[in-house]
Short mmCIF file of C-alpha atoms in Angstrom, two decimals:
data_model
loop_
_atom_site.label_atom_id
_atom_site.label_comp_id
_atom_site.label_asym_id
_atom_site.label_seq_id
_atom_site.Cartn_x
_atom_site.Cartn_y
_atom_site.Cartn_z
CA MET A 178 110.61 73.23 -36.97
CA ASP A 179 112.06 70.17 -35.80
CA MET A 180 110.08 67.92 -33.34
CA ASP A 181 112.60 68.47 -30.72
CA ARG A 182 112.69 72.21 -30.62
CA PHE A 183 108.71 72.14 -30.81
CA LEU A 184 108.61 69.95 -27.98
CA LYS A 185 111.38 71.42 -25.76
CA ASN A 186 110.00 74.85 -26.35
CA GLN A 187 107.60 73.76 -23.74
CA VAL A 188 105.42 76.54 -23.17
CA THR A 189 102.27 76.76 -25.14
CA SER A 190 100.07 79.71 -25.73
CA TRP A 191 97.09 78.63 -23.79
CA MET A 192 99.52 78.44 -20.80
CA GLU A 193 100.18 82.03 -20.62
CA SER A 194 97.85 83.91 -17.99
CA THR A 195 96.62 86.45 -20.44
CA GLY A 196 93.18 86.83 -21.71
CA GLU A 197 90.05 87.74 -19.75
CA TYR A 198 89.36 86.41 -16.43
CA ALA A 199 92.68 84.88 -16.26
CA ASP A 200 92.58 84.49 -12.42
CA ILE A 201 89.88 81.93 -12.87
CA VAL A 202 89.55 81.03 -15.93
CA MET A 203 93.02 79.08 -17.20
CA SER A 204 91.93 78.40 -20.69
CA THR A 205 89.29 78.08 -23.43
CA ARG A 206 88.80 75.26 -25.93
CA ILE A 207 86.71 74.81 -28.90
CA ARG A 208 86.25 71.70 -30.65
CA LEU A 209 84.43 71.01 -34.22
CA ALA A 210 83.85 67.71 -35.32
CA ARG A 211 83.53 66.93 -39.51
CA ASN A 212 83.72 64.07 -41.56
CA LEU A 213 84.10 63.83 -45.32
CA ASP A 214 80.98 62.96 -47.57
CA GLY A 215 81.84 59.87 -49.68
CA TYR A 216 83.96 58.17 -47.11
CA ARG A 217 82.83 55.64 -44.36
CA PHE A 218 83.47 57.03 -40.51
CA PRO A 219 86.83 56.10 -38.86
CA LEU A 220 85.00 53.11 -36.99
CA ALA A 221 83.99 51.55 -40.44
CA PHE A 222 86.49 52.66 -43.02
CA THR A 223 89.28 50.93 -44.77
CA GLU A 224 93.30 51.61 -44.53
CA ASP A 225 92.83 52.92 -48.06
CA GLU A 226 90.07 55.48 -47.09
CA ALA A 227 92.20 56.40 -43.81
CA HIS A 228 95.14 57.16 -46.26
CA ARG A 229 93.06 59.10 -48.78
CA ILE A 230 91.62 61.24 -45.87
CA GLU A 231 94.74 61.75 -44.28
CA GLN A 232 96.58 62.79 -47.53
CA THR A 233 93.69 65.22 -48.62
CA VAL A 234 93.29 67.11 -45.61
CA THR A 235 97.15 67.43 -44.71
CA GLY A 236 97.62 68.60 -48.31
CA ILE A 237 95.01 71.35 -47.87
CA LEU A 238 96.35 72.66 -44.85
CA LEU A 239 100.03 72.83 -45.46
CA ASP A 240 99.26 74.34 -48.90
CA ALA A 241 96.56 76.70 -47.81
CA ASP A 242 97.85 80.58 -48.16
CA LYS A 243 95.09 81.91 -46.47
CA LEU A 244 95.91 80.50 -42.97
CA PRO A 245 97.22 83.02 -40.63
CA GLN A 246 100.12 80.54 -39.20
CA GLN A 247 102.30 78.19 -40.46
CA PHE A 248 101.41 74.39 -40.01
CA THR A 249 103.36 71.19 -39.32
CA SER A 250 102.02 67.59 -39.69
CA TYR A 251 102.67 64.73 -37.55
CA GLN A 252 101.91 61.32 -38.56
CA MET A 253 100.91 59.15 -35.42
CA LYS A 254 102.52 55.95 -36.63
CA GLN A 255 106.11 57.89 -37.17
CA LEU A 256 105.97 59.55 -33.71
CA ASP A 257 108.00 58.38 -30.69
CA PRO A 258 105.52 57.04 -28.04
CA LEU A 259 106.91 60.05 -25.75
CA ASP A 260 106.54 62.70 -28.07
CA LYS A 261 102.75 61.37 -28.36
CA GLN A 262 102.48 61.39 -24.70
CA VAL A 263 103.92 65.12 -24.58
CA LEU A 264 101.30 66.05 -27.29
CA ILE A 265 98.57 64.62 -25.21
CA GLU A 266 99.51 66.06 -21.65
CA LYS A 267 99.48 69.46 -23.72
CA HIS A 268 95.98 68.82 -25.01
CA LEU A 269 96.99 69.06 -28.53
CA ILE A 270 95.99 65.65 -29.51
CA SER A 271 93.68 63.35 -27.76
CA PRO A 272 94.55 59.50 -26.57
CA SER A 273 92.06 57.88 -29.01
CA LEU A 274 94.29 59.43 -31.88
CA ILE A 275 97.17 57.42 -31.22
CA GLU A 276 94.96 54.22 -30.74
CA ALA A 277 93.64 54.76 -34.20
CA GLU A 278 93.62 51.60 -36.40
CA TYR A 279 94.96 53.19 -39.38
CA GLU A 280 96.80 56.16 -40.28
CA SER A 281 96.20 59.13 -38.35
CA ALA A 282 97.87 62.31 -38.00
CA ALA A 283 97.82 65.87 -36.28
CA VAL A 284 98.29 69.25 -38.09
CA ILE A 285 99.16 71.99 -35.64
CA SER A 286 99.93 75.59 -35.90
CA GLU A 287 103.30 77.30 -34.75
CA ASP A 288 102.05 78.69 -31.72
CA GLU A 289 100.23 75.41 -30.83
CA SER A 290 96.69 77.23 -30.26
CA LEU A 291 95.18 75.41 -33.44
CA SER A 292 95.25 71.67 -33.94
CA ILE A 293 93.55 69.57 -36.40
CA MET A 294 93.18 65.59 -35.56
CA ILE A 295 92.67 63.64 -38.57
CA ASN A 296 91.21 60.16 -38.04
CA GLU A 297 90.23 60.37 -34.41
CA GLU A 298 86.63 59.50 -33.85
CA ASP A 299 85.54 61.45 -36.68
CA HIS A 300 87.54 62.34 -39.91
CA LEU A 301 88.39 65.88 -38.49
CA ARG A 302 88.58 67.58 -35.12
CA ILE A 303 89.25 71.06 -35.53
CA GLN A 304 90.36 72.41 -32.31
CA CYS A 305 91.43 75.72 -30.73
CA ILE A 306 92.75 76.65 -27.51
CA LEU A 307 93.38 79.96 -26.16
CA PRO A 308 94.44 81.39 -22.54
CA GLY A 309 91.75 82.98 -20.28
CA LEU A 310 87.84 83.09 -21.33
CA GLN A 311 87.87 83.79 -25.08
CA LEU A 312 84.96 81.92 -26.49
CA GLU A 313 84.01 84.09 -29.38
CA GLU A 314 88.00 84.40 -30.56
CA ALA A 315 88.53 80.77 -30.37
CA TYR A 316 85.68 79.89 -32.05
CA ARG A 317 86.37 82.35 -34.75
CA GLN A 318 89.72 80.65 -35.08
CA ALA A 319 88.43 76.97 -35.37
CA ARG A 320 85.69 78.26 -37.69
CA ASN A 321 88.33 79.83 -40.21
CA ILE A 322 90.08 76.28 -40.45
CA ASP A 323 86.80 75.05 -41.14
CA ARG A 324 85.86 77.50 -43.79
CA VAL A 325 89.31 76.96 -45.56
CA LEU A 326 88.59 73.11 -45.58
CA ASP A 327 84.85 73.62 -46.62
CA ARG A 328 86.16 75.00 -49.87
CA GLU A 329 88.09 72.13 -50.77
CA VAL A 330 86.24 69.18 -49.61
CA SER A 331 82.55 68.29 -49.16
CA TYR A 332 81.63 67.61 -45.62
CA ALA A 333 79.15 64.66 -44.58
CA PHE A 334 76.04 67.05 -43.77
CA ASP A 335 72.46 66.50 -43.51
CA GLU A 336 69.72 69.15 -43.70
CA LYS A 337 67.86 68.02 -40.73
CA TYR A 338 70.62 66.65 -38.58
CA GLY A 339 73.36 68.97 -39.64
CA TYR A 340 76.77 67.91 -39.34
CA LEU A 341 77.01 64.07 -39.34
CA THR A 342 79.32 62.44 -37.03
CA THR A 343 80.50 59.12 -35.35
CA CYS A 344 78.81 59.68 -32.04
CA PRO A 345 75.24 61.33 -31.89
CA THR A 346 76.50 63.46 -29.03
CA ASN A 347 78.16 65.34 -31.36
CA THR A 348 75.64 65.69 -34.23
CA GLY A 349 74.29 68.96 -35.61
CA THR A 350 77.12 71.60 -34.87
CA GLY A 351 79.66 69.36 -33.91
CA LEU A 352 80.92 72.11 -31.56
CA ARG A 353 82.07 71.18 -28.00
CA ALA A 354 83.00 74.62 -26.27
CA SER A 355 84.98 74.35 -23.13
CA VAL A 356 86.63 76.49 -20.23
CA MET A 357 89.12 75.21 -17.63
CA MET A 358 88.08 76.82 -14.58
CA HIS A 359 90.34 77.12 -11.26
CA LEU A 360 87.67 76.99 -8.33
CA PRO A 361 89.62 76.53 -5.23
CA ALA A 362 87.01 78.25 -3.01
CA LEU A 363 84.09 77.08 -4.12
CA THR A 364 85.61 73.54 -3.69
CA ALA A 365 86.76 74.27 -0.35
CA THR A 366 83.39 75.61 0.66
CA LYS A 367 81.75 72.60 -0.84
CA GLN A 368 79.66 74.32 -3.24
CA MET A 369 80.69 72.59 -6.43
CA ALA A 370 78.94 69.29 -5.70
CA LYS A 371 75.51 71.39 -5.38
CA ILE A 372 76.39 73.41 -8.56
CA ALA A 373 77.15 70.37 -10.77
CA PRO A 374 73.67 68.95 -11.15
CA ILE A 375 72.22 72.62 -11.95
CA ILE A 376 74.75 72.87 -14.73
CA ASN A 377 73.56 69.61 -16.08
CA ARG A 378 70.02 70.83 -16.11
CA LEU A 379 70.88 73.58 -18.44
CA GLY A 380 72.40 71.17 -21.17
CA MET A 381 76.11 71.95 -20.04
CA VAL A 382 78.53 69.49 -17.82
CA VAL A 383 81.07 70.00 -15.61
CA ARG A 384 83.88 67.64 -14.68
CA GLY A 385 87.09 67.47 -12.98
CA ILE A 386 89.83 68.05 -15.43
CA TYR A 387 93.02 65.78 -15.10
CA GLY A 388 92.03 62.49 -13.49
CA GLU A 389 88.77 60.90 -13.23
CA GLY A 390 86.49 60.61 -10.18
CA SER A 391 84.82 63.36 -8.23
CA GLU A 392 87.97 65.01 -6.90
CA ALA A 393 89.24 67.74 -9.10
CA LEU A 394 92.92 67.59 -9.45
CA GLY A 395 94.19 70.92 -8.43
CA ASN A 396 90.64 72.15 -7.97
CA VAL A 397 90.40 72.50 -11.88
CA TYR A 398 87.12 71.88 -13.51
CA GLN A 399 86.26 71.65 -17.15
CA VAL A 400 82.64 73.08 -17.83
CA SER A 401 81.48 72.60 -21.51
CA ASN A 402 78.17 72.37 -23.35
CA GLN A 403 76.31 69.09 -24.03
CA VAL A 404 73.62 69.98 -26.48
CA THR A 405 74.82 70.16 -30.13
CA LEU A 406 71.55 69.69 -31.80
CA GLY A 407 68.75 72.33 -32.26
CA LYS A 408 71.10 75.20 -30.77
CA ALA A 409 72.85 77.70 -33.14
CA GLU A 410 76.78 77.88 -32.41
CA VAL A 411 76.01 81.55 -31.11
CA GLU A 412 73.76 80.56 -28.54
CA ILE A 413 75.94 77.58 -27.47
CA LEU A 414 78.80 80.03 -27.08
CA GLN A 415 76.80 82.52 -25.15
CA GLU A 416 75.10 80.07 -22.97
CA LEU A 417 78.38 78.84 -21.80
CA GLN A 418 79.80 82.40 -21.38
CA GLY A 419 76.78 83.36 -19.11
CA LEU A 420 77.37 80.25 -16.78
CA THR A 421 81.15 80.92 -16.71
CA LYS A 422 80.68 84.25 -15.53
CA GLN A 423 78.27 83.46 -13.06
CA LEU A 424 80.70 80.97 -11.76
CA ILE A 425 83.42 83.52 -11.78
CA GLU A 426 81.52 85.75 -9.63
CA LYS A 427 80.19 82.90 -7.38
CA GLU A 428 84.02 81.78 -6.66
CA ARG A 429 84.98 85.39 -6.17
CA GLU A 430 82.37 85.86 -3.57
CA ALA A 431 83.66 82.50 -1.94
CA ARG A 432 87.05 83.75 -1.84
CA GLN A 433 86.28 87.18 -0.27
CA ALA A 434 84.17 85.06 2.11
CA LEU A 435 87.15 82.90 2.96
CA LEU A 436 89.48 86.01 3.43
CA SER A 437 87.33 87.72 5.87
CA HIS A 438 86.02 84.98 7.96
CA SER A 439 89.35 83.22 8.51
CA ARG A 440 92.25 85.15 7.17
CA ILE A 441 94.99 83.63 8.90
CA ILE A 442 93.93 80.13 8.61
CA LEU A 443 94.07 80.54 4.81
CA GLU A 444 97.39 82.44 4.71
CA ASP A 445 98.78 79.72 6.58
CA LYS A 446 97.26 76.84 4.81
CA LEU A 447 98.62 78.62 1.32
CA PHE A 448 102.20 79.64 2.66
CA ARG A 449 102.64 75.94 4.19
CA SER A 450 101.95 74.95 0.49
CA LEU A 451 104.57 77.06 -1.05
CA GLY A 452 106.85 75.54 1.71
CA THR A 453 106.38 72.11 0.45
CA LEU A 454 106.70 72.90 -3.02
CA ARG A 455 109.82 74.86 -2.16
CA TYR A 456 111.48 71.97 0.02
CA ALA A 457 109.73 68.78 -0.81
CA ARG A 458 112.07 66.11 -2.27
CA MET A 459 109.22 63.88 -3.68
CA LEU A 460 105.85 64.98 -4.79
CA SER A 461 102.93 62.65 -5.75
CA THR A 462 100.58 64.19 -8.72
CA GLU A 463 97.93 65.01 -6.11
CA GLU A 464 99.97 66.62 -3.58
CA ALA A 465 101.53 68.48 -6.12
CA ALA A 466 98.30 69.84 -7.70
CA SER A 467 96.86 70.47 -4.54
CA CYS A 468 99.79 72.86 -3.46
CA LEU A 469 99.99 74.25 -6.84
CA SER A 470 96.36 75.49 -6.51
CA ASP A 471 97.02 77.03 -3.38
CA VAL A 472 99.77 78.74 -4.29
CA ARG A 473 97.76 80.24 -7.52
CA LEU A 474 95.04 81.21 -5.03
CA ALA A 475 97.60 82.94 -2.98
CA ILE A 476 98.71 84.86 -6.18
CA ASP A 477 95.40 85.68 -7.18
CA LEU A 478 94.42 87.36 -3.50
CA GLY A 479 97.87 89.07 -3.43
CA ILE A 480 99.06 86.94 -0.27
CA ILE A 481 102.03 85.94 -2.45
CA THR A 482 103.48 88.47 -5.02
CA HIS A 483 106.67 87.10 -6.18
CA VAL A 484 105.69 83.90 -7.96
CA SER A 485 104.27 84.28 -11.60
CA LYS A 486 100.82 83.21 -12.18
CA THR A 487 101.72 80.92 -14.82
CA ILE A 488 103.00 78.35 -12.42
CA LEU A 489 99.60 76.31 -12.06
CA ASN A 490 98.78 76.01 -15.91
CA GLU A 491 102.54 74.98 -16.58
CA CYS A 492 103.40 72.74 -13.64
CA MET A 493 99.83 71.20 -14.12
CA VAL A 494 100.98 70.07 -17.44
CA PHE A 495 104.70 69.73 -16.93
CA MET A 496 104.40 67.52 -13.82
CA GLN A 497 102.53 64.67 -15.85
CA PRO A 498 104.73 61.55 -16.84
CA GLY A 499 105.40 62.25 -20.29
CA PHE A 500 106.79 65.77 -19.56
CA LEU A 501 108.50 64.69 -16.59
CA GLN A 502 110.24 61.62 -18.63
CA GLN A 503 111.31 64.27 -21.18
CA TYR A 504 112.64 66.80 -18.53
CA ALA A 505 114.86 63.90 -17.05
CA GLY A 506 115.73 62.47 -20.42
CA SER A 507 115.03 59.05 -19.62
CA SER A 508 112.09 56.67 -18.61
CA LEU A 509 111.07 56.81 -14.93
CA SER A 510 109.54 54.68 -12.65
CA PRO A 511 106.77 55.93 -10.54
CA LYS A 512 108.77 56.52 -7.64
CA ASP A 513 111.55 58.31 -9.39
CA ARG A 514 108.77 60.51 -11.14
CA ASP A 515 107.59 61.73 -7.80
CA VAL A 516 111.26 62.91 -7.15
CA PHE A 517 111.76 64.40 -10.80
CA ARG A 518 108.30 66.15 -10.15
CA ALA A 519 109.63 67.69 -6.94
CA LYS A 520 112.77 68.76 -8.36
CA MET A 521 111.05 70.17 -11.45
CA ILE A 522 108.87 72.35 -9.54
CA ARG A 523 111.61 73.62 -7.12
CA GLU A 524 113.68 74.36 -10.39
CA ARG A 525 110.39 76.22 -11.70
CA LEU A 526 110.25 78.37 -8.29
CA THR A 527 113.85 78.91 -7.97
CA ILE A 528 113.92 80.58 -11.55
CA GLU A 529 111.29 83.11 -10.50
CA GLU A 530 113.12 83.74 -7.05
CA LYS A 531 116.34 84.45 -8.67
CA GLY A 532 114.40 87.08 -10.91
CA GLU A 533 113.08 88.51 -7.46
CA ASN A 534 116.55 88.68 -5.97
CA SER A 535 118.06 90.48 -8.69
CA TYR A 536 115.43 93.59 -7.89
CA ASP A 537 117.26 93.81 -4.57
CA VAL A 538 120.74 94.09 -5.37
CA MET B 129 52.29 59.87 14.79
CA ILE B 130 51.28 59.34 11.26
CA CYS B 131 53.52 59.79 8.49
CA GLU B 132 52.84 63.14 6.83
CA ASN B 133 53.36 61.91 3.07
CA CYS B 134 50.90 58.79 3.00
CA LYS B 135 49.04 59.73 5.94
CA GLN B 136 48.82 55.83 6.31
CA ARG B 137 51.96 54.35 8.19
CA PRO B 138 53.49 55.22 11.41
CA ALA B 139 56.13 58.06 11.30
CA HIS B 140 59.42 56.41 12.39
CA VAL B 141 61.61 58.93 10.64
CA LYS B 142 62.17 62.37 11.82
CA MET B 143 63.73 64.32 8.64
CA THR B 144 65.13 67.70 8.67
CA VAL B 145 65.14 69.68 5.33
CA THR B 146 66.40 72.95 4.66
CA GLN B 147 64.23 75.09 2.13
CA ASN B 148 65.08 78.58 1.08
CA GLY B 149 67.38 78.55 3.94
CA GLU B 150 64.93 77.71 6.53
CA PRO B 151 65.18 74.34 8.22
CA PHE B 152 62.06 72.57 9.12
CA THR B 153 61.03 69.12 10.25
CA ARG B 154 58.96 66.52 8.48
CA HIS B 155 57.73 63.16 10.26
CA LEU B 156 57.65 60.41 7.64
CA CYS B 157 57.42 56.51 7.54
CA GLU B 158 60.50 54.56 6.59
CA VAL B 159 58.78 53.89 3.18
CA CYS B 160 58.09 57.71 2.27
CA ALA B 161 61.41 58.67 3.89
CA SER B 162 63.44 56.56 1.58
CA GLN B 163 61.60 57.80 -1.58
CA LEU B 164 61.85 61.27 -0.53
CA HIS B 165 65.69 61.08 0.49
CA PRO B 166 67.77 62.46 -1.99
CA PHE B 167 70.83 60.16 -1.36
CA GLN B 168 69.04 56.73 -0.74
CA ASN B 169 67.38 56.78 -3.79
CA GLN B 170 70.42 57.12 -6.24
CA GLN B 171 71.11 54.39 -8.45
CA ASP B 172 74.67 53.46 -9.54
CA PRO B 173 76.08 55.83 -12.02
CA LEU B 174 75.67 54.63 -15.71
CA THR B 175 78.76 54.14 -17.98
CA VAL B 176 78.22 56.16 -21.26
CA HIS B 177 77.85 52.85 -23.10
CA GLN B 178 75.30 51.64 -20.70
CA LEU B 179 73.40 55.03 -20.96
CA LEU B 180 73.41 54.86 -24.71
CA THR B 181 72.39 51.30 -25.20
CA ASN B 182 69.26 52.27 -22.82
CA LEU B 183 68.62 55.15 -24.92
CA PHE B 184 68.71 53.25 -28.06
CA THR B 185 66.59 50.51 -26.92
CA PRO B 186 62.74 51.55 -26.82
CA GLU B 187 60.97 50.91 -23.37
CA GLN B 188 58.71 48.24 -24.58
CA PRO B 189 59.40 46.99 -28.33
CA THR B 190 56.85 44.92 -29.98
CA LYS B 191 58.13 41.63 -31.57
CA GLN B 192 57.33 42.99 -34.78
CA ALA B 193 59.25 46.00 -34.56
CA ASN B 194 62.16 44.20 -33.35
CA ARG B 195 62.14 41.79 -36.18
CA GLU B 196 61.82 44.79 -38.74
CA LYS B 197 64.59 46.65 -37.03
CA SER B 198 66.81 43.32 -36.75
CA GLN B 199 66.64 43.31 -40.73
CA TRP B 200 67.96 47.00 -40.88
CA SER B 201 71.58 46.97 -42.32
CA CYS B 202 73.37 49.81 -43.76
CA PRO B 203 74.01 49.22 -47.42
CA THR B 204 77.30 51.59 -47.42
CA CYS B 205 79.43 50.31 -44.25
CA GLY B 206 77.22 46.94 -43.50
CA TRP B 207 76.41 48.02 -39.83
CA THR B 208 73.35 46.17 -38.60
CA TYR B 209 70.86 47.82 -36.38
CA GLU B 210 72.13 45.65 -33.40
CA ARG B 211 75.75 46.89 -34.04
CA PHE B 212 74.67 50.57 -34.13
CA VAL B 213 72.80 49.98 -30.88
CA HIS B 214 75.49 48.08 -29.19
CA ARG B 215 78.08 50.75 -29.81
CA GLY B 216 75.99 53.62 -29.71
CA LYS B 217 77.68 55.26 -32.62
CA PHE B 218 77.41 55.26 -36.38
CA GLY B 219 79.45 53.71 -39.15
CA CYS B 220 79.14 56.43 -42.02
CA ALA B 221 77.05 59.16 -43.00
CA ASP B 222 74.35 56.86 -44.40
CA CYS B 223 73.46 54.91 -41.23
CA TYR B 224 71.72 58.06 -40.31
CA THR B 225 69.23 57.31 -43.25
CA THR B 226 69.35 53.48 -42.64
CA PHE B 227 68.46 53.63 -38.92
CA GLY B 228 66.45 56.81 -39.40
CA ASN B 229 63.07 55.65 -37.93
CA ALA B 230 65.02 55.03 -34.57
CA LEU B 231 66.59 58.41 -34.23
CA PRO B 232 64.24 61.34 -33.42
CA PRO B 233 63.77 59.71 -29.81
CA VAL B 234 67.32 59.08 -29.25
CA MET B 235 68.45 62.65 -30.21
CA LYS B 236 65.84 64.17 -28.47
CA ARG B 237 66.89 62.48 -25.35
CA LEU B 238 70.57 63.34 -26.19
CA HIS B 239 69.91 67.05 -26.89
CA ASN B 240 67.43 68.35 -24.54
CA GLY B 241 64.59 67.74 -26.60
CA ASN B 242 66.12 68.86 -30.18
CA ALA B 243 65.89 66.65 -33.14
CA GLU B 244 66.78 69.07 -35.98
CA HIS B 245 69.67 71.28 -36.73
CA ILE B 246 69.94 74.98 -36.80
CA GLY B 247 73.33 76.99 -36.91
CA GLN B 248 76.16 76.76 -39.56
CA VAL B 249 75.81 74.57 -42.88
CA PRO B 250 78.58 73.99 -45.56
CA GLU B 251 78.89 76.65 -48.34
CA ALA B 252 77.35 74.38 -50.72
CA PHE B 253 74.35 73.93 -48.62
CA GLU B 254 74.08 77.56 -48.10
CA GLU B 255 73.44 78.27 -51.72
CA THR B 256 70.88 75.44 -51.97
CA ARG B 257 69.14 76.89 -48.84
CA ASP B 258 68.99 80.29 -50.04
CA LEU B 259 67.80 79.22 -53.60
CA LYS B 260 65.08 77.20 -52.22
CA ARG B 261 63.96 80.04 -50.08
CA ARG B 262 63.78 82.47 -53.09
CA ILE B 263 62.02 80.10 -54.95
CA GLU B 264 59.30 79.73 -52.17
CA ASP B 265 59.24 83.42 -52.33
CA ILE B 266 58.66 83.93 -55.88
CA ARG B 267 56.18 81.32 -55.70
CA SER B 268 54.08 82.84 -53.20
CA ARG B 269 54.24 86.19 -55.13
CA MET B 270 53.00 84.56 -58.07
CA GLN B 271 50.14 82.92 -56.60
CA GLU B 272 49.30 86.61 -55.33
CA ALA B 273 49.60 87.87 -58.71
CA ILE B 274 47.19 85.11 -60.15
CA ALA B 275 44.84 85.81 -57.65
CA GLN B 276 44.62 89.57 -58.56
CA GLU B 277 44.49 88.53 -62.27
CA GLU B 278 47.75 90.15 -62.95
CA PHE B 279 48.76 87.38 -65.33
CA GLU B 280 51.82 88.96 -67.05
CA THR B 281 53.37 89.53 -63.71
CA ALA B 282 52.55 86.10 -62.85
CA ALA B 283 54.31 84.80 -65.94
CA THR B 284 57.29 86.63 -65.55
CA LEU B 285 57.63 85.30 -61.89
CA ARG B 286 56.87 81.84 -63.24
CA ASP B 287 59.85 82.05 -65.44
CA GLN B 288 62.17 83.46 -62.91
CA ALA B 289 60.98 80.38 -60.62
CA ARG B 290 62.02 78.20 -63.27
CA GLU B 291 65.20 79.37 -63.88
CA LEU B 292 66.15 79.22 -60.23
CA GLU B 293 64.95 75.56 -60.03
CA ALA B 294 67.19 74.48 -63.09
CA LYS B 295 70.11 76.11 -61.00
CA LEU B 296 69.02 74.48 -57.76
CA LEU B 297 69.22 70.78 -60.07
CA LYS B 298 72.53 71.85 -61.59
CA GLY B 299 74.09 72.54 -58.07
CA GLY B 300 72.83 69.23 -56.80
CA ASP B 301 74.70 67.04 -58.88
#
């Protein structure tokens, strides 16, 4: 598959609104950090080591016949900057992969649910992203890739410290599990600020995804484990699953409370946001995110019925600078981006409404 | 009125606290209030780098321990202890051994008190781990056999253990 089609075919599998608890959990991500034995870690290795690692791992993944999907390899040094930006915005690679000093690459599966980053902070970062809450399944798929590689290479491993990684925060299992959650009602009722410190005490962390700082853009949060040493993988996954389910329950309660206490105020706010998205000619990232979050909440509550649920997942990704520029077919100044962001969202809504009208005829 | 907390200074601050959903009022002096107030006492958020640097620096290092550590340098990647502390990261797998003496407290602080891996191991280690467990098991059965003067059984068990040990050595290279 060529790069162009790969990227123009924009909707990635994790943006679908399938999977369990998809009304609140947008996606699940599993990441395994691994290093190869006999090579220095990326912060200290030579150009030659980087090259050999890249060749070895890419070779194994592209030749493996036991893998469930077809994989394609992308060398970061050979990719166009905009294409790299788009891969970052789709969460298929990390910004530090493209900043790597020597050879770095990403090997990505056909449906984009699996991606293996080579020579990021560690030699290997095996990642699986799935829609909804699917911690076990995402882990199973990432672990499958891990097993295939384990048979062909030998990993840097220590009986006491487990899988050895560049950063001591990943040592042990090398496992980072995270769920991306849409929590508008908990945010509106100011409960997130109280919940965050409790989550920290449980060895997990919650942060606003997209954009740093205290405010979570579009009320989207990422909850993930922090402890990787001294806990088995199953235990890490179960704890995160338990916490996620509690957050889902709290969010649902808060939504019902908002509805029963101030239904008309809520409806007014949510419909106004739909109006903004439908008619605005310029939208900043913040305004777009906040309106998209409102529309998504309205869909979940059955207040708005003719817009598909994937709108939040998709538009949050597509409204980022890289995608917008690909959509426009040229580079854009920040002001132009606001214009194209509004245009893209309007068109996205129009497609849905045309579908709706055809039923009326 | 005297401060409820220190019972020394006069209470100038009236603080309303909600506990278990019930509001109640406390009368405190300025000193105690500033220590008890959840917001006034907050420090600037630390950056990850600062945090790691603090973690890697023991609270009150003796001069001798410092001199010793400053001489640590990884034979594989050449990283010094200073560099490792400064970056908060490892240069290679052997750094875990080179700086090994400094690691347990660091790992404990990063991982909620844990400093040893449990969980998945690579296939190669799985075999070694299983072999070691089997040898231990055979050894303890051999001791039992000796204690009960069943020397023939003990000899068989000894041979089995030796066989497995040979396998372990072969797998190790």
